[in-house]
Coordinates of C-alpha atoms in Angstrom, one line a residue:
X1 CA 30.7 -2.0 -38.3
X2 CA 30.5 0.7 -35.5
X3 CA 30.0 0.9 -32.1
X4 CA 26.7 2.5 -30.7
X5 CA 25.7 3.9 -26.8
X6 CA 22.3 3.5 -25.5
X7 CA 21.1 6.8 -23.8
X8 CA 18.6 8.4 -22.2
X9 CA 17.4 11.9 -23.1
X10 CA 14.1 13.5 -21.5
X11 CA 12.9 9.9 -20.2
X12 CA 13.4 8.5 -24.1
X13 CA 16.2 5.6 -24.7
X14 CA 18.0 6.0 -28.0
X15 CA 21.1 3.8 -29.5
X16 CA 23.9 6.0 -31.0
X17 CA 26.9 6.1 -32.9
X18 CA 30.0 6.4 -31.1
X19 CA 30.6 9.4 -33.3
X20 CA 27.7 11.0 -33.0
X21 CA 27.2 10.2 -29.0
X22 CA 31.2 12.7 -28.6
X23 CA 29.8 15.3 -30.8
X24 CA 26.4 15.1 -28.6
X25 CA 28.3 15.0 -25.6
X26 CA 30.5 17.6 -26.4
X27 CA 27.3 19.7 -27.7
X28 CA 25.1 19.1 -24.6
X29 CA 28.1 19.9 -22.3
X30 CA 28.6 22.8 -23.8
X31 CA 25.0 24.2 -22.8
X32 CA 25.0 23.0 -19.5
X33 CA 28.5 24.9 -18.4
X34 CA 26.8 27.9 -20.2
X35 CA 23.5 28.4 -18.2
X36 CA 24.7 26.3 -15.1
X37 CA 25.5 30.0 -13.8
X38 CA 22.8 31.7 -14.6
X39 CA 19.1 31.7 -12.8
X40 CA 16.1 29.3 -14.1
X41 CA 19.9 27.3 -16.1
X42 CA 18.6 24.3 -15.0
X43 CA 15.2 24.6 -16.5
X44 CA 16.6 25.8 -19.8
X45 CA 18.7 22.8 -19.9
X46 CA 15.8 20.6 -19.2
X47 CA 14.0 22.2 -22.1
X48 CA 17.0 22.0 -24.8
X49 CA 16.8 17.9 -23.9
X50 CA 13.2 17.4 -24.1
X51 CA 13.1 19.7 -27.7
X52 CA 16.6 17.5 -28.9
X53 CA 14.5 14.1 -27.9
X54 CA 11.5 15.2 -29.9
X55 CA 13.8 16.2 -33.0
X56 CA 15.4 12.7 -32.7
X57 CA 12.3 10.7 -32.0
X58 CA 11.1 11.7 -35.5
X59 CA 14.1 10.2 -37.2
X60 CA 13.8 7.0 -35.4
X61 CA 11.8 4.7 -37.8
X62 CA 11.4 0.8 -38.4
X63 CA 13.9 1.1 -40.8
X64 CA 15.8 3.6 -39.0
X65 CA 16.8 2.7 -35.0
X66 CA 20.3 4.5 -34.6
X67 CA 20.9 7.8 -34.6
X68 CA 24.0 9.0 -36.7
X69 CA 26.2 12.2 -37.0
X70 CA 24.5 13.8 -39.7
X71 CA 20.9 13.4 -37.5
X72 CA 23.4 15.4 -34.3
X73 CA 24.4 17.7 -37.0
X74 CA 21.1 18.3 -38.0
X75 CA 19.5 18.9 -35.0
X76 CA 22.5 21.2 -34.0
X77 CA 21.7 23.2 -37.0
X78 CA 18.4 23.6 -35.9
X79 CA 19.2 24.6 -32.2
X80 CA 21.6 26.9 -33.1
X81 CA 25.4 26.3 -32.7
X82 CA 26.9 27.1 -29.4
X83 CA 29.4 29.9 -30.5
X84 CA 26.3 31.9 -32.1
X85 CA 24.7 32.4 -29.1
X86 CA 27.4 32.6 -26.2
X87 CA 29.6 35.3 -27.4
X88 CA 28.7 36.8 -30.5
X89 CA 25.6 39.2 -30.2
X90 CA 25.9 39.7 -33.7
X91 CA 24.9 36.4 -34.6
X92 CA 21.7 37.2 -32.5
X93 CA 20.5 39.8 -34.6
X94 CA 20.8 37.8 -37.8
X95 CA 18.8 34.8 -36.3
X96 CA 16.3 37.7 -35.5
X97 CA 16.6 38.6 -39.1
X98 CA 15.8 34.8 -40.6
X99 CA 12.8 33.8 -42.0
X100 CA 10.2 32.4 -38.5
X101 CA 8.9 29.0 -38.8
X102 CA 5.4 28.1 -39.9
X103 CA 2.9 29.1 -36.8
X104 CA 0.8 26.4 -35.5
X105 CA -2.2 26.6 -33.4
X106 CA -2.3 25.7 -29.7
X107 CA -4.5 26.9 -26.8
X108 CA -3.0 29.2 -25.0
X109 CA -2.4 28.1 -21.2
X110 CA -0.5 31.4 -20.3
X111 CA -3.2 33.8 -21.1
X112 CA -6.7 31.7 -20.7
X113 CA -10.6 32.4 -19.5
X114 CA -11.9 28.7 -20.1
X115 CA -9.7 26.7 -22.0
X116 CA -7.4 28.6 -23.8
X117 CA -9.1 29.0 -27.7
X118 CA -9.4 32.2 -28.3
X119 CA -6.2 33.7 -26.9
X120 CA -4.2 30.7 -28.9
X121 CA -6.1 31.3 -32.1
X122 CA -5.4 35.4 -31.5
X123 CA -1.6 34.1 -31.2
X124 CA -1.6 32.3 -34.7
X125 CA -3.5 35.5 -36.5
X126 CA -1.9 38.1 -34.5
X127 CA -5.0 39.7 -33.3
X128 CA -6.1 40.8 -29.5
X129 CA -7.8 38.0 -28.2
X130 CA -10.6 40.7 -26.4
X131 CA -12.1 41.1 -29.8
X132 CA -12.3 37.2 -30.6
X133 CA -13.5 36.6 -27.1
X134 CA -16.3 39.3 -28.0
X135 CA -17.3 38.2 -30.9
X136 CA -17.8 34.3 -28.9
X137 CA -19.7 36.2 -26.5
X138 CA -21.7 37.8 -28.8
X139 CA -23.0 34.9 -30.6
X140 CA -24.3 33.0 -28.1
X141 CA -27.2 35.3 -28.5
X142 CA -27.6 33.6 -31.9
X143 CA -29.3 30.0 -30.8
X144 CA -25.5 29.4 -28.7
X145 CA -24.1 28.6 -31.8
X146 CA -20.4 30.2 -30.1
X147 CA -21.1 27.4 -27.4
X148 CA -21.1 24.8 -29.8
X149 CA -18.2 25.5 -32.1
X150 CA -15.6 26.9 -28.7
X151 CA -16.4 23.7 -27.0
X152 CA -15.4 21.4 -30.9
X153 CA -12.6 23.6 -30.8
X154 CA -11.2 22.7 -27.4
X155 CA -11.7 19.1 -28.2
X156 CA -9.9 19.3 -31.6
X157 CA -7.1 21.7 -31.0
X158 CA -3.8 21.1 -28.4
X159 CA -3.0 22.4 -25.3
X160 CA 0.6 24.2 -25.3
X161 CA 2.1 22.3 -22.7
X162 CA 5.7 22.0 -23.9
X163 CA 8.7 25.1 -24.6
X164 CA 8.8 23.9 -27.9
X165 CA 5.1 23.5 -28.3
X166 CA 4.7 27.6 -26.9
X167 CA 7.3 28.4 -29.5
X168 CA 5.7 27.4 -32.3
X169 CA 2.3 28.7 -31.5
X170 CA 4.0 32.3 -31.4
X171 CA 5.9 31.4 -34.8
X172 CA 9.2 31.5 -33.3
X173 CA 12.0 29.1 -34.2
X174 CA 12.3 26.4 -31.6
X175 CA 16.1 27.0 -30.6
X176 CA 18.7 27.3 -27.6
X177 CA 18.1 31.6 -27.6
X178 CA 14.7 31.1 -28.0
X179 CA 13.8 28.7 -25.3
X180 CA 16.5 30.6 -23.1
X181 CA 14.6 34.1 -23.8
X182 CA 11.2 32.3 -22.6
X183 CA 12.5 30.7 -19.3
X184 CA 14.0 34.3 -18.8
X185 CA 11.1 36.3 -19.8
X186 CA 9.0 33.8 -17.3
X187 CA 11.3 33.9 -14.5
X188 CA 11.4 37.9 -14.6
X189 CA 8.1 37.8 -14.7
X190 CA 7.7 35.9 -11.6
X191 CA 10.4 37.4 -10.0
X192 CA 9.3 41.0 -10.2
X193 CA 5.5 39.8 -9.4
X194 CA 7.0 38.3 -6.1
X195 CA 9.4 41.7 -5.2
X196 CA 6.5 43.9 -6.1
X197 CA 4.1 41.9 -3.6
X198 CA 6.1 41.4 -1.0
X199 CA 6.9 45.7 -1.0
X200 CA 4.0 46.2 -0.1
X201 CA 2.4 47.1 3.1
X202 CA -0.3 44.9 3.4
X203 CA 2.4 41.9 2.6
X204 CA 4.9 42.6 5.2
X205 CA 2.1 42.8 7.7
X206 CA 0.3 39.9 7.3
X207 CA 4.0 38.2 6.7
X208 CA 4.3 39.4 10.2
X209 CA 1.1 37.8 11.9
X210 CA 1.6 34.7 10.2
X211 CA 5.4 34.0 11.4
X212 CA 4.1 35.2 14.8
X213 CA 1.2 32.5 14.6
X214 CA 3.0 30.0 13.0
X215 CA 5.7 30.2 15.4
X216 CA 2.9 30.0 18.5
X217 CA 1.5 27.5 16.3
X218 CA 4.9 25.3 16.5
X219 CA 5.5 25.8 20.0
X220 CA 2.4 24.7 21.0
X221 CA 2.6 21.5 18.8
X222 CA 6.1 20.9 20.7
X223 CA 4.8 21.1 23.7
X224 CA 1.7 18.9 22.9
X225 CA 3.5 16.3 21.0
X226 CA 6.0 16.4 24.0
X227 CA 3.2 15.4 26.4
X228 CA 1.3 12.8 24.4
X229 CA 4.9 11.2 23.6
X230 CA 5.3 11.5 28.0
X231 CA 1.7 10.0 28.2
X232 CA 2.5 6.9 25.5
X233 CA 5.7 6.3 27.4
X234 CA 4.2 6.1 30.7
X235 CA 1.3 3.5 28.9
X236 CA 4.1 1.4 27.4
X237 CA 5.9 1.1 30.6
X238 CA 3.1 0.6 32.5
X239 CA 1.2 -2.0 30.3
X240 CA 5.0 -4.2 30.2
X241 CA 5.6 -4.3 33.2
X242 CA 2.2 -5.4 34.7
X243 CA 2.0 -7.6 31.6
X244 CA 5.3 -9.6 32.3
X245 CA 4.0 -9.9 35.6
X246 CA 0.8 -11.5 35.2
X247 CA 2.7 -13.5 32.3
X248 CA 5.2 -14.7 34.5
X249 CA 2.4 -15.4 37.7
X250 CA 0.5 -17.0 35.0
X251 CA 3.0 -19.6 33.6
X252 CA 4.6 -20.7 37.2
X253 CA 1.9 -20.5 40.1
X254 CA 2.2 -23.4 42.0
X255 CA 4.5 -25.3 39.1
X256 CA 8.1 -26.7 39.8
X257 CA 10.4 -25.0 37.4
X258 CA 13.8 -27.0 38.2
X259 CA 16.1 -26.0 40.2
X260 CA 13.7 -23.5 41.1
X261 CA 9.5 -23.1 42.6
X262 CA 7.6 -20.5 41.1
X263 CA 3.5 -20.6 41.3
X264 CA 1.2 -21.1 37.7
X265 CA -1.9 -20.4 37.2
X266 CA -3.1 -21.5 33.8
X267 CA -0.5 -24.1 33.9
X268 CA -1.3 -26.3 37.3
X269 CA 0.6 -29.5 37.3
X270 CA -2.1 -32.1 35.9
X271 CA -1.4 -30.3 32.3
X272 CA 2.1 -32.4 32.1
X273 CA 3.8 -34.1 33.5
X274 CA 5.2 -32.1 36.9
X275 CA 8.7 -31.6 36.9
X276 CA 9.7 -32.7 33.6
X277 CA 12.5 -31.3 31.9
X278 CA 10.2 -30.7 28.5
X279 CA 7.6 -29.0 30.4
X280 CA 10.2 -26.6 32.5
X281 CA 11.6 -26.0 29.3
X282 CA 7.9 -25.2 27.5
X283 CA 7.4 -22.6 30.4
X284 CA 10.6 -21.4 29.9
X285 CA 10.1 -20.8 26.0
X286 CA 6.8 -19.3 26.5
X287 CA 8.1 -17.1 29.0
X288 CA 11.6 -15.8 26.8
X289 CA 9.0 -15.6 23.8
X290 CA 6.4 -13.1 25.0
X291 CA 8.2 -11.3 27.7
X292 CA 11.0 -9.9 25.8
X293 CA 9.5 -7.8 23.6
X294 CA 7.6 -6.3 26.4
X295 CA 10.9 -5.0 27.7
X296 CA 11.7 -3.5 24.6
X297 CA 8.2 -2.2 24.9
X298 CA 9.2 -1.1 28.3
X299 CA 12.5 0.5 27.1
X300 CA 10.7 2.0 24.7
X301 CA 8.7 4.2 27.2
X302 CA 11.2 5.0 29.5
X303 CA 13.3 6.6 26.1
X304 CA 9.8 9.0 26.0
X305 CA 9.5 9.7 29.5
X306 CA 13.2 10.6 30.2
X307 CA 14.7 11.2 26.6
X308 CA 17.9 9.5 27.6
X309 CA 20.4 7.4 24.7
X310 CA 22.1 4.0 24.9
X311 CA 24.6 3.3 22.8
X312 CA 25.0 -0.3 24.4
X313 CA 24.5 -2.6 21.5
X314 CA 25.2 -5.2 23.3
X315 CA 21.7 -5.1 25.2
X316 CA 20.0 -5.2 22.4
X317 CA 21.3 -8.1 20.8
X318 CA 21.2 -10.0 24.2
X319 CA 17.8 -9.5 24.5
X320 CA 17.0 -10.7 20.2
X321 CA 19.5 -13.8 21.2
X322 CA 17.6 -15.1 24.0
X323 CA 14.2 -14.3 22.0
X324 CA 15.6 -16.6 19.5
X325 CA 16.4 -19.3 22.2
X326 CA 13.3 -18.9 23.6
X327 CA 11.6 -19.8 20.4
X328 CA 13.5 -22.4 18.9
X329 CA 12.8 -23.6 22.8
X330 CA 8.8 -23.5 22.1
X331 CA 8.9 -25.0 18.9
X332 CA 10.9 -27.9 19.9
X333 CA 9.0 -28.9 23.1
X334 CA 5.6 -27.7 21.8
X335 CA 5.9 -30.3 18.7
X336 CA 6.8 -32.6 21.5
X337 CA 3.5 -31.9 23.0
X338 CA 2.0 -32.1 20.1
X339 CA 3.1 -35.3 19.8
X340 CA 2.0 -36.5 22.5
X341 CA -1.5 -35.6 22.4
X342 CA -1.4 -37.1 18.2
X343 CA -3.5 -40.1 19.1
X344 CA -7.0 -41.3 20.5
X345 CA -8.2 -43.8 22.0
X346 CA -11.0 -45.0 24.6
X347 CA -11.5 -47.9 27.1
X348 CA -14.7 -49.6 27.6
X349 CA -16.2 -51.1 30.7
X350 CA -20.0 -52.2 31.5
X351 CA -21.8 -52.8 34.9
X352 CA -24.7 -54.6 36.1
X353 CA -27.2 -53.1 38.4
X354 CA -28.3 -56.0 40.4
X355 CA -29.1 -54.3 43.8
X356 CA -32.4 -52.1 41.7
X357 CA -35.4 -54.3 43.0
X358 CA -38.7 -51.7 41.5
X359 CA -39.8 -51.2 38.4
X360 CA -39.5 -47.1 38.4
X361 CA -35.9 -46.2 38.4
X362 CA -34.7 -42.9 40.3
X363 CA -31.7 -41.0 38.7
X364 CA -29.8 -38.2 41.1
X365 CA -26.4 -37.1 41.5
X366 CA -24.2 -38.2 44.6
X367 CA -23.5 -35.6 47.2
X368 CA -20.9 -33.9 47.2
X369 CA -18.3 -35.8 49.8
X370 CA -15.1 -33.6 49.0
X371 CA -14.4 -31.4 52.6
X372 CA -11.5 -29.0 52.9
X373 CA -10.8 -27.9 49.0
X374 CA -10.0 -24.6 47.3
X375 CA -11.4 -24.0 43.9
X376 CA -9.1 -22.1 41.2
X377 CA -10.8 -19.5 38.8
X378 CA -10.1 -22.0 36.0
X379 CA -13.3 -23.5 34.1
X380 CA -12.5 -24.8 30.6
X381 CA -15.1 -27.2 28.5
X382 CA -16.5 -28.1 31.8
X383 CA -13.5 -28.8 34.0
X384 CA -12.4 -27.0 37.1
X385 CA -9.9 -27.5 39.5
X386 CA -9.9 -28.2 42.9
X387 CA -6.7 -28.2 45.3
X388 CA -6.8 -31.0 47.9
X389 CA -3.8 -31.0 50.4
X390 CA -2.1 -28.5 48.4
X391 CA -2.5 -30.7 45.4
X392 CA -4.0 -29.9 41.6
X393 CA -6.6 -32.3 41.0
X394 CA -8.9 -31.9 37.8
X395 CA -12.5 -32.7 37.2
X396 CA -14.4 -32.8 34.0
X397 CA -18.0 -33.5 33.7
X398 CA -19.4 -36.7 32.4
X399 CA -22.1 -37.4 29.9
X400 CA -24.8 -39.5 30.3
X401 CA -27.1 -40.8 27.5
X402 CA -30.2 -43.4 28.2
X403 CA -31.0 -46.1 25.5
X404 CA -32.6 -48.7 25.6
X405 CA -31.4 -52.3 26.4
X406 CA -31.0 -55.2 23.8
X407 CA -30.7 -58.0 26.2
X408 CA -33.5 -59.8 26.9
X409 CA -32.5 -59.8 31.0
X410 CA -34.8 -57.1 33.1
X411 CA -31.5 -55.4 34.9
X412 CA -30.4 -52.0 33.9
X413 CA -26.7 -51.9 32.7
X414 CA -24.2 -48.9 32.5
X415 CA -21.9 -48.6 29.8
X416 CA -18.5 -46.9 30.7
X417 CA -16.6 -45.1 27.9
X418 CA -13.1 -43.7 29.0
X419 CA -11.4 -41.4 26.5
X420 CA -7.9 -39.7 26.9
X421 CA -5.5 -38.9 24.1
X422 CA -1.7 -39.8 24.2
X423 CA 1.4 -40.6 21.9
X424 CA 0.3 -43.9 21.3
X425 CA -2.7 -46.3 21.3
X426 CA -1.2 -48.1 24.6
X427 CA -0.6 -45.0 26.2
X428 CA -4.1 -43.5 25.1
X429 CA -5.7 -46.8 26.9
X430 CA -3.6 -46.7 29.9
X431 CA -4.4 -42.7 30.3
X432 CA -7.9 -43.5 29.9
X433 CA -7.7 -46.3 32.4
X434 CA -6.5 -43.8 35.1
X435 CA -9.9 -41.8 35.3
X436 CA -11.6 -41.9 38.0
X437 CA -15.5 -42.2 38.1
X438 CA -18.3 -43.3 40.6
X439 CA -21.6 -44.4 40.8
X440 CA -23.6 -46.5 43.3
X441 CA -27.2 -47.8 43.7
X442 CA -30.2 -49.0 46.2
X443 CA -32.7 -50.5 45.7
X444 CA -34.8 -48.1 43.3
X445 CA -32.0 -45.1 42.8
X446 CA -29.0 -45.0 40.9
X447 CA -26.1 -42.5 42.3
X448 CA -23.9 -41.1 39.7
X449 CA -20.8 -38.2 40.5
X450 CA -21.4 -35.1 39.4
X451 CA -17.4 -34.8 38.3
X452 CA -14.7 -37.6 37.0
X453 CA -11.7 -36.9 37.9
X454 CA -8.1 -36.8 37.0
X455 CA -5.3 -37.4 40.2
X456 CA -2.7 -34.8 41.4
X457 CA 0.7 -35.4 39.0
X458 CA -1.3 -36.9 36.5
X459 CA -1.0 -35.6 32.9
X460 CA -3.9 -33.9 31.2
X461 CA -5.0 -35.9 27.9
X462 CA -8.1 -34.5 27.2
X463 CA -9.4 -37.3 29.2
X464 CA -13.6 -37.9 28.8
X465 CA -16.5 -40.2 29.9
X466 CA -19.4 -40.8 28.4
X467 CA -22.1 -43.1 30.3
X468 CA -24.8 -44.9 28.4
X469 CA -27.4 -46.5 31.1
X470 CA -29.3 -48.9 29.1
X471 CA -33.2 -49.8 30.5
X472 CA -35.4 -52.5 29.5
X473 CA -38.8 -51.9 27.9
X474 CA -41.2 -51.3 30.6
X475 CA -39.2 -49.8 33.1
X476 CA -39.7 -46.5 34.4
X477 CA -37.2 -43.3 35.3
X478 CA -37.3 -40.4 36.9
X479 CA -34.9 -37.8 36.3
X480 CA -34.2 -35.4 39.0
X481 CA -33.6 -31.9 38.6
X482 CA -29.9 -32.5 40.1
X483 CA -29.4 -34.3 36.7
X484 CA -29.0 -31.5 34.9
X485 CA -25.0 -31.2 33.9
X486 CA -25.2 -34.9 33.8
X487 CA -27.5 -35.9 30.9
X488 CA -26.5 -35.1 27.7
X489 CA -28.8 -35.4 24.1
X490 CA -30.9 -38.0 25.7
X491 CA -33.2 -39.0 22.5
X492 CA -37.1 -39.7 23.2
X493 CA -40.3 -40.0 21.4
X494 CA -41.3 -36.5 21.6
X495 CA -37.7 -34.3 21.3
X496 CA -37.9 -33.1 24.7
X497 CA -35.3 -31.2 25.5
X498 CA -33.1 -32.3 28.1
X499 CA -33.6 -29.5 30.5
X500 CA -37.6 -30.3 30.1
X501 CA -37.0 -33.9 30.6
X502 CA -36.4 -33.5 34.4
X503 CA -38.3 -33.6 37.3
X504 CA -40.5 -36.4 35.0
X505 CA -41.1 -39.5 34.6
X506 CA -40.1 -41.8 31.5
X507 CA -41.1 -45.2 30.7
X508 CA -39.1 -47.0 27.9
X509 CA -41.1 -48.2 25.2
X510 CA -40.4 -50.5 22.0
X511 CA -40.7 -46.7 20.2
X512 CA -38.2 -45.3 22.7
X513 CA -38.5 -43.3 25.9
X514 CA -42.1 -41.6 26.4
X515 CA -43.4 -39.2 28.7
X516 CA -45.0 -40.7 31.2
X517 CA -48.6 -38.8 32.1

């Protein structure tokens, strides 16, 4: 039993013997302190790996999944020893002297038109590759046969893309002083292309108008990038700082945060419950959670305006610890609101209409009898809000549907829905209870608000009313054109509309209401 090493040569894992892995190690460390010194080492290194990964890959079989000392010592046989290549120059000339390997045919990537055919083919006979290319050239004046066959050719035969791979196509032996004298013989080549070019004239010139563009070029970029960096600054301090005002207007116009009065103005007290500890600390939360990233938005454009440093950590994590309280602070009250708006529930009350004394019915909203109110900017699913001795009040629009009447009585009756939501079904009903709505009548007109409403210091449940005035079969009503937000998916015999049923008059048949003409 022995011990193996897993490694990793060229991208390909191997397992090892632990014999074989020193004398590798030894071997490959050898090479390395050789050409770590000397110019293009590192890519003559690279190449001894990848051609000692391909000689070892083709011992590896099903049978075969270690690699042992004699595969090291083979494949050090066939690279060449260190000692005959790093001091004795005599051992050169003999490895000149032994028999070359085998040529095989590549395409040429180092001397190529189109794809490389005829200068690797010239490489394996030894010819020019001018005359081959001629004689391509040539026949494709004979029905393009050439064509044909040089484009078979570059399907069927491999590109040289490896040091190994060039090596054989020139019939050398693939071995450290070979694939050394290549990377050499390459990077001469490029060196001496790069001094001779930039000798010249023409070089040094237009070396000379680019680093005086480029360096006009940079300059300008500073300067640019300075001022859009300036501009951004100036729009991030700007947009935080009017933000977190109209944020912090918004949550506290005219609300009582305890111990302390600011103003809200999305927030007016009938949304909670005014003065409650859960609602301060809602505002509060909402407040921590959006303004304090708009002071790190802030601090962010000051930094660009006035490129100045803090190293004050402590700022920074103040500011992320009362984020953090701020939001564990909205989740906790607003699943308490959530709560509390979890259940619904409605409250139903009907009234007679004994004072009507004709048959045709007028329907038209009250006046208006509020004096002395301001209206807020606030309109959401058809509330608004009016403030009435400096108090919130809230009112909704209610919806009024006309059926008709089962009794067999001839008085008109109103149905009265209240709905509200709340944490419970009591506390829905008594919510619901709370709305205020009113109607009145004479002798051949019913009166009906235009607005319910919902008192100062009174939560907001999503509180609704919907009116059903029931008619008996015969009667007649006239809708007036003051009806409009009142009515609401009034059903008749022809599918008027309800904007198209006012300002006419109805009669309730067995069929339902019908246009009276």
């Amino acid at each position: 039993m022995k011990k193996t090493f897993t490694i990793n040569i060229n991208a390909i894992i191997f397992n090892i013997d632990d014999d074989a892995y020193e004398k590798l190690k030894k071997y490959l460390g050898e090479i390395n302190e050789h050409f770590s010194s000397l110019d293009g080492g590192r890519e003559i290194v690279t190449d001894i790996e990848a051609r000692i990964a391909e000689l070892f890959h083709e011992k590896i079989s099903e049978a075969k999944q270690v690699i042992t000392l004699a595969d090291v010592d083979n494949v050090i046989s066939i690279m060449g020893n260190p000692e005959d290549f790093f001091d004795d120059e005599e051992m050169k000339e003999k490895e000149k002297k032994k028999t070359k390997i085998k040529k095989r045919i590549y395409r040429n990537p180092e001397n190529m038109i189109l794809g490389g055919v005829c200068s690797g083919i010239s490489e394996y006979f030894g010819i020019d590759p001018i005359i081959l290319r001629l004689i391509f050239f040539i026949s494709v004046f004979f029905y393009g046969t050439s064509i044909f066959i040089y484009l078979i050719l570059w399907v069927i035969i491999p590109r040289a893309e490896t040091r190994a791979q060039k090596l054989e196509m020139k019939g050398e032996r693939v071995n450290i002083p070979n694939i050394e004298k290549s990377i050499k013989k390459e990077y001469d080549d490029v060196k001496d292309n790069l001094n001779n070019l930039s000798n010249t004239k023409g070089y040094k010139k237009a070396r000379n108008i680019f680093s005086q563009f480029f360096g006009f070029l940079g300059e300008f970029l500073k300067i640019c990038l300075k001022a859009i960096l300036i501009i951004i600054g100036i729009a991030f301090t700007i947009s935080g700082v009017i933000s977190i005002a109209g944020i912090t207007s918004a949550l506290f116009w005219g609300h009582i945060l305890w111990p302390f009065t600011f103003n809200s103005l999305i927030f007016p007290t009938f949304l909670s419950a005014a003065g409650t500890i859960s609602t301060t600390l809602f505002l509060i939360g909402i407040l921590l959670t959006i303004s304090i990233p708009l002071i790190l938005l802030i601090y962010a454009g000051l930094l660009m305006i006035f490129k100045f440093k803090s190293n004050n950590k402590f700022i920074g994590f103040g500011l992320l610890a009362l984020w953090l309280i701020g939001l564990v602070i909205l989740l906790a009250t607003g699943l308490n609101q959530v709560h509390n708006y979890s259940k619904t529930s409605n409250y139903v009350k009907y009234e007679k209409f004994n004072k009507l004394k004709t048959n045709t019915i007028y329907l038209q909203t009250s006046p208006d009898t509020l004096n002395n109110y301001t209206e807020r900017k606030i309109v959401f699913d058809k509330y608004k809000v009016l403030v009435i001795d400096d108090k919130n009040y809230l009112f909704g629009r209610p919806k009024l549907n006309i059926v008709q009447s089962t009794d067999n009585n001839e008085k008109c009756e109103l149905k009265i829905k209240r709905i509200s939501n709340g944490s419970s079904e009591k506390n829905c009903v008594n919510n619901a209870k709370k709305i205020t709505y009113n109607f009145s009548e004479n002798d051949s007109t019913i009166f009906f608000d235009n607005y319910f409403s919902i008192k100062a210091r009174q939560e907001w449940k999503n509180q609704k009313i919907f009116l059903s005035l029931k008619i008996p079969v015969g009667k007649v009503i006239y809708l007036n054109q003051n009806m409009e937000d009142v009515i609401f998916d009034i059903e008749n015999t022809t599918n008027t509309f309800d904007d198209n049923m006012l300002g006419h008059y109805w009669v309730m048949k067995p069929e339902g209401l019908t246009l009276l003409k």
